[in-house]
PDB file of C-alpha atoms and ligand atoms in Angstrom:
ATOM      1  CA  MET A   1      88.056  61.525 114.804  1.00  0.00           C
ATOM      2  CA  ARG A   2      89.852  59.598 112.136  1.00  0.00           C
ATOM      3  CA  LYS A   3      88.932  60.038 108.524  1.00  0.00           C
ATOM      4  CA  MET A   4      87.678  57.534 105.956  1.00  0.00           C
ATOM      5  CA  ILE A   5      89.948  57.799 102.894  1.00  0.00           C
ATOM      6  CA  VAL A   6      89.898  56.271  99.443  1.00  0.00           C
ATOM      7  CA  ALA A   7      93.226  56.555  97.607  1.00  0.00           C
ATOM      8  CA  GLY A   8      93.914  55.484  94.012  1.00  0.00           C
ATOM      9  CA  ASN A   9      97.365  54.157  93.120  1.00  0.00           C
ATOM     10  CA  TRP A  10      97.675  54.345  89.338  1.00  0.00           C
ATOM     11  CA  LYS A  11     101.066  52.555  89.396  1.00  0.00           C
ATOM     12  CA  MET A  12     102.934  52.531  86.073  1.00  0.00           C
ATOM     13  CA  ASN A  13      99.775  53.122  84.071  1.00  0.00           C
ATOM     14  CA  THR A  14      98.493  56.124  82.078  1.00  0.00           C
ATOM     15  CA  ASP A  15     100.532  58.126  79.572  1.00  0.00           C
ATOM     16  CA  PHE A  16     100.067  61.887  79.527  1.00  0.00           C
ATOM     17  CA  SER A  17      96.794  61.956  77.572  1.00  0.00           C
ATOM     18  CA  GLU A  18      95.291  58.963  79.409  1.00  0.00           C
ATOM     19  CA  ALA A  19      96.085  60.579  82.753  1.00  0.00           C
ATOM     20  CA  LYS A  20      94.427  63.827  81.683  1.00  0.00           C
ATOM     21  CA  GLU A  21      91.327  61.968  80.546  1.00  0.00           C
ATOM     22  CA  LEU A  22      91.067  59.914  83.766  1.00  0.00           C
ATOM     23  CA  ALA A  23      91.579  63.000  85.950  1.00  0.00           C
ATOM     24  CA  GLN A  24      88.952  64.942  83.952  1.00  0.00           C
ATOM     25  CA  ASN A  25      86.460  62.081  84.301  1.00  0.00           C
ATOM     26  CA  LEU A  26      87.042  61.937  88.019  1.00  0.00           C
ATOM     27  CA  LYS A  27      86.650  65.671  88.310  1.00  0.00           C
ATOM     28  CA  ASN A  28      83.335  65.559  86.410  1.00  0.00           C
ATOM     29  CA  SER A  29      82.013  62.632  88.449  1.00  0.00           C
ATOM     30  CA  LEU A  30      83.011  64.118  91.784  1.00  0.00           C
ATOM     31  CA  SER A  31      82.101  67.756  91.183  1.00  0.00           C
ATOM     32  CA  ASN A  32      79.019  67.443  93.370  1.00  0.00           C
ATOM     33  CA  TYR A  33      80.615  65.139  95.928  1.00  0.00           C
ATOM     34  CA  THR A  34      79.205  65.756  99.360  1.00  0.00           C
ATOM     35  CA  GLY A  35      80.500  62.645 101.146  1.00  0.00           C
ATOM     36  CA  ASP A  36      82.922  62.811 104.031  1.00  0.00           C
ATOM     37  CA  LYS A  37      85.629  60.512 102.695  1.00  0.00           C
ATOM     38  CA  GLY A  38      88.994  61.961 101.805  1.00  0.00           C
ATOM     39  CA  ILE A  39      89.872  61.256  98.156  1.00  0.00           C
ATOM     40  CA  ILE A  40      93.470  60.943  96.953  1.00  0.00           C
ATOM     41  CA  ILE A  41      94.922  59.931  93.571  1.00  0.00           C
ATOM     42  CA  ALA A  42      98.536  58.973  92.855  1.00  0.00           C
ATOM     43  CA  PRO A  43      99.408  59.237  89.154  1.00  0.00           C
ATOM     44  CA  PRO A  44     102.915  58.551  87.789  1.00  0.00           C
ATOM     45  CA  PHE A  45     105.491  61.358  88.354  1.00  0.00           C
ATOM     46  CA  THR A  46     105.300  62.562  84.726  1.00  0.00           C
ATOM     47  CA  ASN A  47     101.578  63.283  85.063  1.00  0.00           C
ATOM     48  CA  LEU A  48     101.517  64.804  88.566  1.00  0.00           C
ATOM     49  CA  SER A  49     101.662  68.419  87.488  1.00  0.00           C
ATOM     50  CA  GLU A  50      98.985  68.211  84.783  1.00  0.00           C
ATOM     51  CA  VAL A  51      96.645  66.049  86.887  1.00  0.00           C
ATOM     52  CA  GLY A  52      97.200  68.506  89.729  1.00  0.00           C
ATOM     53  CA  ASN A  53      95.998  71.350  87.507  1.00  0.00           C
ATOM     54  CA  ILE A  54      92.882  69.429  86.482  1.00  0.00           C
ATOM     55  CA  ILE A  55      91.808  68.517  90.021  1.00  0.00           C
ATOM     56  CA  LYS A  56      92.474  71.954  91.496  1.00  0.00           C
ATOM     57  CA  CYS A  57      89.377  73.200  93.391  1.00  0.00           C
ATOM     58  CA  THR A  58      87.917  69.675  93.670  1.00  0.00           C
ATOM     59  CA  PRO A  59      87.820  67.467  96.771  1.00  0.00           C
ATOM     60  CA  ILE A  60      90.532  65.269  95.185  1.00  0.00           C
ATOM     61  CA  GLN A  61      94.034  65.481  96.627  1.00  0.00           C
ATOM     62  CA  LEU A  62      97.234  64.654  94.793  1.00  0.00           C
ATOM     63  CA  SER A  63      99.861  62.116  95.858  1.00  0.00           C
ATOM     64  CA  SER A  64     103.011  60.664  94.344  1.00  0.00           C
ATOM     65  CA  GLN A  65     103.698  56.914  94.404  1.00  0.00           C
ATOM     66  CA  ASN A  66     107.234  57.200  95.726  1.00  0.00           C
ATOM     67  CA  CYS A  67     109.981  59.687  96.529  1.00  0.00           C
ATOM     68  CA  ALA A  68     113.777  59.714  96.749  1.00  0.00           C
ATOM     69  CA  SER A  69     115.457  58.794 100.011  1.00  0.00           C
ATOM     70  CA  GLU A  70     117.741  61.820  99.770  1.00  0.00           C
ATOM     71  CA  GLU A  71     116.868  65.496  99.905  1.00  0.00           C
ATOM     72  CA  SER A  72     118.545  66.724  96.710  1.00  0.00           C
ATOM     73  CA  GLY A  73     121.742  66.542  94.700  1.00  0.00           C
ATOM     74  CA  ALA A  74     123.614  64.073  92.519  1.00  0.00           C
ATOM     75  CA  TYR A  75     121.121  61.194  92.421  1.00  0.00           C
ATOM     76  CA  THR A  76     120.457  60.762  88.716  1.00  0.00           C
ATOM     77  CA  GLY A  77     116.876  59.811  87.930  1.00  0.00           C
ATOM     78  CA  GLU A  78     115.505  60.396  91.416  1.00  0.00           C
ATOM     79  CA  ILE A  79     112.590  62.680  92.362  1.00  0.00           C
ATOM     80  CA  SER A  80     112.749  64.499  95.718  1.00  0.00           C
ATOM     81  CA  VAL A  81     109.864  65.287  98.064  1.00  0.00           C
ATOM     82  CA  ASN A  82     110.381  69.000  97.459  1.00  0.00           C
ATOM     83  CA  MET A  83     109.984  68.478  93.690  1.00  0.00           C
ATOM     84  CA  ILE A  84     106.785  66.529  94.345  1.00  0.00           C
ATOM     85  CA  LYS A  85     105.513  69.217  96.680  1.00  0.00           C
ATOM     86  CA  SER A  86     106.354  71.960  94.184  1.00  0.00           C
ATOM     87  CA  VAL A  87     103.854  70.569  91.633  1.00  0.00           C
ATOM     88  CA  GLY A  88     101.036  70.582  94.166  1.00  0.00           C
ATOM     89  CA  ALA A  89     101.071  67.093  95.657  1.00  0.00           C
ATOM     90  CA  GLU A  90     100.238  66.798  99.338  1.00  0.00           C
ATOM     91  CA  ALA A  91     100.968  63.105  99.945  1.00  0.00           C
ATOM     92  CA  VAL A  92     103.561  60.432  99.125  1.00  0.00           C
ATOM     93  CA  ILE A  93     102.969  56.668  99.027  1.00  0.00           C
ATOM     94  CA  ILE A  94     105.867  55.017 100.842  1.00  0.00           C
ATOM     95  CA  GLY A  95     106.754  51.337 101.188  1.00  0.00           C
ATOM     96  CA  HIS A  96     104.431  49.804  98.596  1.00  0.00           C
ATOM     97  CA  SER A  97     105.095  46.057  98.433  1.00  0.00           C
ATOM     98  CA  GLU A  98     106.088  46.348  94.773  1.00  0.00           C
ATOM     99  CA  ARG A  99     108.859  48.742  95.761  1.00  0.00           C
ATOM    100  CA  ARG A 100     109.898  46.558  98.696  1.00  0.00           C
ATOM    101  CA  GLU A 101     110.047  43.507  96.419  1.00  0.00           C
ATOM    102  CA  TYR A 102     111.319  44.752  93.043  1.00  0.00           C
ATOM    103  CA  PHE A 103     113.506  47.615  94.253  1.00  0.00           C
ATOM    104  CA  LYS A 104     114.591  46.007  97.509  1.00  0.00           C
ATOM    105  CA  GLU A 105     113.455  48.893  99.671  1.00  0.00           C
ATOM    106  CA  SER A 106     114.310  48.146 103.293  1.00  0.00           C
ATOM    107  CA  ASN A 107     112.603  49.363 106.440  1.00  0.00           C
ATOM    108  CA  GLU A 108     115.661  51.513 107.102  1.00  0.00           C
ATOM    109  CA  LEU A 109     115.334  53.243 103.727  1.00  0.00           C
ATOM    110  CA  LEU A 110     111.580  53.677 104.204  1.00  0.00           C
ATOM    111  CA  LEU A 111     112.146  55.412 107.519  1.00  0.00           C
ATOM    112  CA  LYS A 112     114.373  57.944 105.739  1.00  0.00           C
ATOM    113  CA  LYS A 113     111.623  58.547 103.162  1.00  0.00           C
ATOM    114  CA  LEU A 114     109.053  58.942 105.938  1.00  0.00           C
ATOM    115  CA  LYS A 115     111.206  61.585 107.662  1.00  0.00           C
ATOM    116  CA  LEU A 116     111.850  63.519 104.468  1.00  0.00           C
ATOM    117  CA  THR A 117     108.150  63.517 103.568  1.00  0.00           C
ATOM    118  CA  LEU A 118     107.135  64.696 107.035  1.00  0.00           C
ATOM    119  CA  ASN A 119     109.856  67.345 107.144  1.00  0.00           C
ATOM    120  CA  ALA A 120     108.495  68.712 103.880  1.00  0.00           C
ATOM    121  CA  GLY A 121     105.067  69.035 105.513  1.00  0.00           C
ATOM    122  CA  MET A 122     103.592  66.285 103.358  1.00  0.00           C
ATOM    123  CA  GLN A 123     101.484  63.292 104.330  1.00  0.00           C
ATOM    124  CA  PRO A 124     102.952  59.787 104.001  1.00  0.00           C
ATOM    125  CA  ILE A 125     100.643  56.931 102.961  1.00  0.00           C
ATOM    126  CA  PHE A 126     102.649  54.090 104.473  1.00  0.00           C
ATOM    127  CA  CYS A 127     102.101  50.566 103.067  1.00  0.00           C
ATOM    128  CA  PHE A 128     102.960  47.251 104.645  1.00  0.00           C
ATOM    129  CA  GLY A 129     101.620  43.689 104.714  1.00  0.00           C
ATOM    130  CA  GLU A 130     102.581  40.028 104.670  1.00  0.00           C
ATOM    131  CA  VAL A 131     103.209  37.644 101.782  1.00  0.00           C
ATOM    132  CA  LEU A 132     101.166  34.464 101.292  1.00  0.00           C
ATOM    133  CA  GLU A 133     103.737  32.208 102.945  1.00  0.00           C
ATOM    134  CA  GLU A 134     103.665  34.349 106.084  1.00  0.00           C
ATOM    135  CA  ARG A 135      99.874  34.275 106.162  1.00  0.00           C
ATOM    136  CA  GLU A 136      99.779  30.512 105.733  1.00  0.00           C
ATOM    137  CA  SER A 137     102.329  29.930 108.471  1.00  0.00           C
ATOM    138  CA  GLU A 138     100.454  32.347 110.746  1.00  0.00           C
ATOM    139  CA  GLN A 139     103.352  34.788 110.795  1.00  0.00           C
ATOM    140  CA  HIS A 140     101.251  37.666 109.405  1.00  0.00           C
ATOM    141  CA  GLU A 141     100.942  39.560 112.669  1.00  0.00           C
ATOM    142  CA  ALA A 142     104.647  39.167 113.477  1.00  0.00           C
ATOM    143  CA  THR A 143     105.568  40.359 109.986  1.00  0.00           C
ATOM    144  CA  VAL A 144     103.365  43.455 110.210  1.00  0.00           C
ATOM    145  CA  ASP A 145     104.585  44.187 113.727  1.00  0.00           C
ATOM    146  CA  LYS A 146     108.219  44.150 112.526  1.00  0.00           C
ATOM    147  CA  GLN A 147     107.402  46.342 109.517  1.00  0.00           C
ATOM    148  CA  LEU A 148     105.725  48.912 111.786  1.00  0.00           C
ATOM    149  CA  SER A 149     108.290  48.701 114.600  1.00  0.00           C
ATOM    150  CA  GLU A 150     111.217  49.423 112.280  1.00  0.00           C
ATOM    151  CA  THR A 151     109.521  52.352 110.532  1.00  0.00           C
ATOM    152  CA  VAL A 152     106.514  54.396 111.683  1.00  0.00           C
ATOM    153  CA  PHE A 153     106.835  53.378 115.341  1.00  0.00           C
ATOM    154  CA  LYS A 154     110.218  55.155 115.370  1.00  0.00           C
ATOM    155  CA  LEU A 155     108.493  58.491 114.622  1.00  0.00           C
ATOM    156  CA  THR A 156     107.429  60.909 117.338  1.00  0.00           C
ATOM    157  CA  PRO A 157     103.682  60.869 118.195  1.00  0.00           C
ATOM    158  CA  GLU A 158     103.373  64.264 116.406  1.00  0.00           C
ATOM    159  CA  GLU A 159     104.995  62.883 113.265  1.00  0.00           C
ATOM    160  CA  PHE A 160     103.017  59.637 113.404  1.00  0.00           C
ATOM    161  CA  SER A 161      99.733  61.509 113.662  1.00  0.00           C
ATOM    162  CA  LYS A 162     100.271  62.780 110.088  1.00  0.00           C
ATOM    163  CA  VAL A 163     100.688  59.271 108.633  1.00  0.00           C
ATOM    164  CA  ILE A 164      97.997  57.321 106.810  1.00  0.00           C
ATOM    165  CA  LEU A 165      98.549  53.578 107.125  1.00  0.00           C
ATOM    166  CA  ALA A 166      97.676  51.095 104.368  1.00  0.00           C
ATOM    167  CA  TYR A 167      97.580  47.432 105.251  1.00  0.00           C
ATOM    168  CA  GLU A 168      98.046  45.549 102.014  1.00  0.00           C
ATOM    169  CA  PRO A 169      98.380  41.761 102.211  1.00  0.00           C
ATOM    170  CA  VAL A 170     100.728  41.075  99.282  1.00  0.00           C
ATOM    171  CA  TRP A 171      98.790  37.953  98.285  1.00  0.00           C
ATOM    172  CA  ALA A 172      95.734  40.119  97.624  1.00  0.00           C
ATOM    173  CA  ILE A 173      97.396  42.775  95.471  1.00  0.00           C
ATOM    174  CA  GLY A 174      96.427  42.561  91.819  1.00  0.00           C
ATOM    175  CA  THR A 175      95.414  38.932  92.279  1.00  0.00           C
ATOM    176  CA  GLY A 176      91.648  39.301  92.560  1.00  0.00           C
ATOM    177  CA  LYS A 177      92.012  37.374  95.850  1.00  0.00           C
ATOM    178  CA  VAL A 178      90.658  39.829  98.368  1.00  0.00           C
ATOM    179  CA  ALA A 179      91.042  39.441 102.126  1.00  0.00           C
ATOM    180  CA  THR A 180      87.738  38.579 103.764  1.00  0.00           C
ATOM    181  CA  PRO A 181      86.184  41.408 105.777  1.00  0.00           C
ATOM    182  CA  GLU A 182      86.926  39.327 108.880  1.00  0.00           C
ATOM    183  CA  GLN A 183      90.615  38.913 107.951  1.00  0.00           C
ATOM    184  CA  ALA A 184      90.892  42.633 107.272  1.00  0.00           C
ATOM    185  CA  GLN A 185      89.133  43.601 110.507  1.00  0.00           C
ATOM    186  CA  GLU A 186      91.246  41.202 112.581  1.00  0.00           C
ATOM    187  CA  MET A 187      94.508  42.634 111.201  1.00  0.00           C
ATOM    188  CA  HIS A 188      93.350  46.256 111.434  1.00  0.00           C
ATOM    189  CA  ALA A 189      92.362  45.731 115.076  1.00  0.00           C
ATOM    190  CA  PHE A 190      95.774  44.220 115.740  1.00  0.00           C
ATOM    191  CA  ILE A 191      97.480  47.219 114.093  1.00  0.00           C
ATOM    192  CA  ARG A 192      95.401  49.660 116.130  1.00  0.00           C
ATOM    193  CA  LYS A 193      96.254  47.787 119.324  1.00  0.00           C
ATOM    194  CA  ARG A 194      99.980  47.998 118.486  1.00  0.00           C
ATOM    195  CA  ILE A 195      99.678  51.739 117.771  1.00  0.00           C
ATOM    196  CA  SER A 196      98.010  52.150 121.148  1.00  0.00           C
ATOM    197  CA  GLU A 197     100.795  50.224 122.889  1.00  0.00           C
ATOM    198  CA  ASN A 198     103.508  52.149 121.047  1.00  0.00           C
ATOM    199  CA  PHE A 199     101.967  55.606 121.354  1.00  0.00           C
ATOM    200  CA  ASP A 200      98.634  55.810 123.184  1.00  0.00           C
ATOM    201  CA  GLU A 201      94.948  55.109 122.684  1.00  0.00           C
ATOM    202  CA  THR A 202      94.112  58.586 121.382  1.00  0.00           C
ATOM    203  CA  VAL A 203      96.759  58.355 118.682  1.00  0.00           C
ATOM    204  CA  ALA A 204      95.493  54.859 117.783  1.00  0.00           C
ATOM    205  CA  GLU A 205      91.881  55.997 117.565  1.00  0.00           C
ATOM    206  CA  ASN A 206      92.820  58.898 115.320  1.00  0.00           C
ATOM    207  CA  THR A 207      94.890  56.879 112.809  1.00  0.00           C
ATOM    208  CA  SER A 208      93.311  56.069 109.443  1.00  0.00           C
ATOM    209  CA  ILE A 209      94.153  52.495 108.491  1.00  0.00           C
ATOM    210  CA  LEU A 210      93.287  51.724 104.849  1.00  0.00           C
ATOM    211  CA  TYR A 211      92.919  48.257 103.375  1.00  0.00           C
ATOM    212  CA  GLY A 212      94.501  47.500  99.986  1.00  0.00           C
ATOM    213  CA  GLY A 213      94.442  44.452  97.739  1.00  0.00           C
ATOM    214  CA  SER A 214      91.819  43.694  95.070  1.00  0.00           C
ATOM    215  CA  CYS A 215      89.350  46.167  96.556  1.00  0.00           C
ATOM    216  CA  LYS A 216      86.567  46.634  93.978  1.00  0.00           C
ATOM    217  CA  PRO A 217      83.105  48.218  93.746  1.00  0.00           C
ATOM    218  CA  ASN A 218      81.517  44.870  94.674  1.00  0.00           C
ATOM    219  CA  ASN A 219      83.475  44.298  97.882  1.00  0.00           C
ATOM    220  CA  ALA A 220      84.317  47.808  99.098  1.00  0.00           C
ATOM    221  CA  LYS A 221      81.157  48.358 101.118  1.00  0.00           C
ATOM    222  CA  GLU A 222      81.592  45.246 103.228  1.00  0.00           C
ATOM    223  CA  LEU A 223      85.302  45.924 103.796  1.00  0.00           C
ATOM    224  CA  PHE A 224      84.736  49.582 104.675  1.00  0.00           C
ATOM    225  CA  SER A 225      81.939  48.751 107.104  1.00  0.00           C
ATOM    226  CA  GLN A 226      84.408  46.915 109.367  1.00  0.00           C
ATOM    227  CA  LYS A 227      85.034  48.837 112.548  1.00  0.00           C
ATOM    228  CA  ASP A 228      88.780  49.337 112.074  1.00  0.00           C
ATOM    229  CA  VAL A 229      88.891  49.619 108.271  1.00  0.00           C
ATOM    230  CA  ASP A 230      89.028  53.302 107.385  1.00  0.00           C
ATOM    231  CA  GLY A 231      88.862  53.129 103.596  1.00  0.00           C
ATOM    232  CA  GLY A 232      91.072  51.663 100.926  1.00  0.00           C
ATOM    233  CA  LEU A 233      94.141  51.964  98.743  1.00  0.00           C
ATOM    234  CA  ILE A 234      92.951  50.974  95.294  1.00  0.00           C
ATOM    235  CA  GLY A 235      95.126  49.800  92.419  1.00  0.00           C
ATOM    236  CA  GLY A 236      93.449  48.294  89.373  1.00  0.00           C
ATOM    237  CA  ALA A 237      89.990  49.659  90.090  1.00  0.00           C
ATOM    238  CA  SER A 238      91.302  53.234  90.355  1.00  0.00           C
ATOM    239  CA  LEU A 239      92.083  53.256  86.625  1.00  0.00           C
ATOM    240  CA  LYS A 240      88.401  53.396  85.683  1.00  0.00           C
ATOM    241  CA  ALA A 241      86.696  56.564  86.926  1.00  0.00           C
ATOM    242  CA  GLU A 242      83.378  54.767  87.215  1.00  0.00           C
ATOM    243  CA  ASP A 243      84.782  52.012  89.446  1.00  0.00           C
ATOM    244  CA  PHE A 244      86.845  54.375  91.588  1.00  0.00           C
ATOM    245  CA  VAL A 245      83.816  56.625  92.170  1.00  0.00           C
ATOM    246  CA  ALA A 246      81.684  53.577  93.039  1.00  0.00           C
ATOM    247  CA  ILE A 247      84.274  52.591  95.651  1.00  0.00           C
ATOM    248  CA  ILE A 248      84.288  56.157  97.056  1.00  0.00           C
ATOM    249  CA  ASN A 249      80.503  56.005  97.325  1.00  0.00           C
ATOM    250  CA  ALA A 250      80.498  52.489  98.863  1.00  0.00           C
TER     251      ALA A 250
HETATM  252  P1  PGA B   1      95.011  46.290  93.543  1.00  0.00           P
HETATM  253  O1  PGA B   1      96.296  47.051  94.070  1.00  0.00           O
HETATM  254  O2  PGA B   1      93.798  47.046  93.996  1.00  0.00           O
HETATM  255  O3  PGA B   1      95.146  46.273  92.035  1.00  0.00           O
HETATM  256  O4  PGA B   1      95.047  44.897  94.131  1.00  0.00           O
HETATM  257  C1  PGA B   1      96.327  47.628  95.337  1.00  0.00           C
HETATM  258  C2  PGA B   1      97.660  48.285  95.575  1.00  0.00           C
HETATM  259  O5  PGA B   1      98.680  47.772  95.129  1.00  0.00           O
HETATM  260  O6  PGA B   1      97.736  49.363  96.209  1.00  0.00           O
END
């Protein structure tokens, strides 16, 4: 059975003291959590270790927002998966549209990051999705298919079974313009069908596919109640403990 998951992507927000405060608030609010959703937060690299200490012994798991595409060595400024793992993180967000767009991350590079993350025994949260132009010209399924075919579909079934997918239509990220529940369901069903064709039905049924893009407390319930939507990757609304917890409880 696949899991419902709510993951918070803090992006380039929170300095050290803000991150500690947000993590502490989440810990307090979720101390009696009895729900069955997986909860993940992804603070900036500089706050991973401290946030990890705060959320120890809570249901909240720690993720990074990115990792290097090399294992170790002379790559000034880069952070390897083993470094991330060593401070207690269990997951790595890979392929966020902001990294694809601003840092020109290609599918080829993302596949390297996927492999490194899996080899380290960590869980990738793999993001993909179309831009507005592609949606308007009805190329959204072809775009997503290519993004998946050149990355996660090249993994073995065993490797793929460790991956969390996050469909994030780029036009909905940070814009307040959320996909309708029908648009989300339609795309998630398409993704599951493609997983089934590429691997098999069991693998497809067991894959958690999150929706991301302007998911808020007031729209989460409807999105999450769609048959193939298994939770969300939350940006803006994950920066307020109250909103993030409301989305978890949606
Ligand atoms: P948003 O971001 O919720 O602020 O739209 C989602 C994301 O980028 O993961």
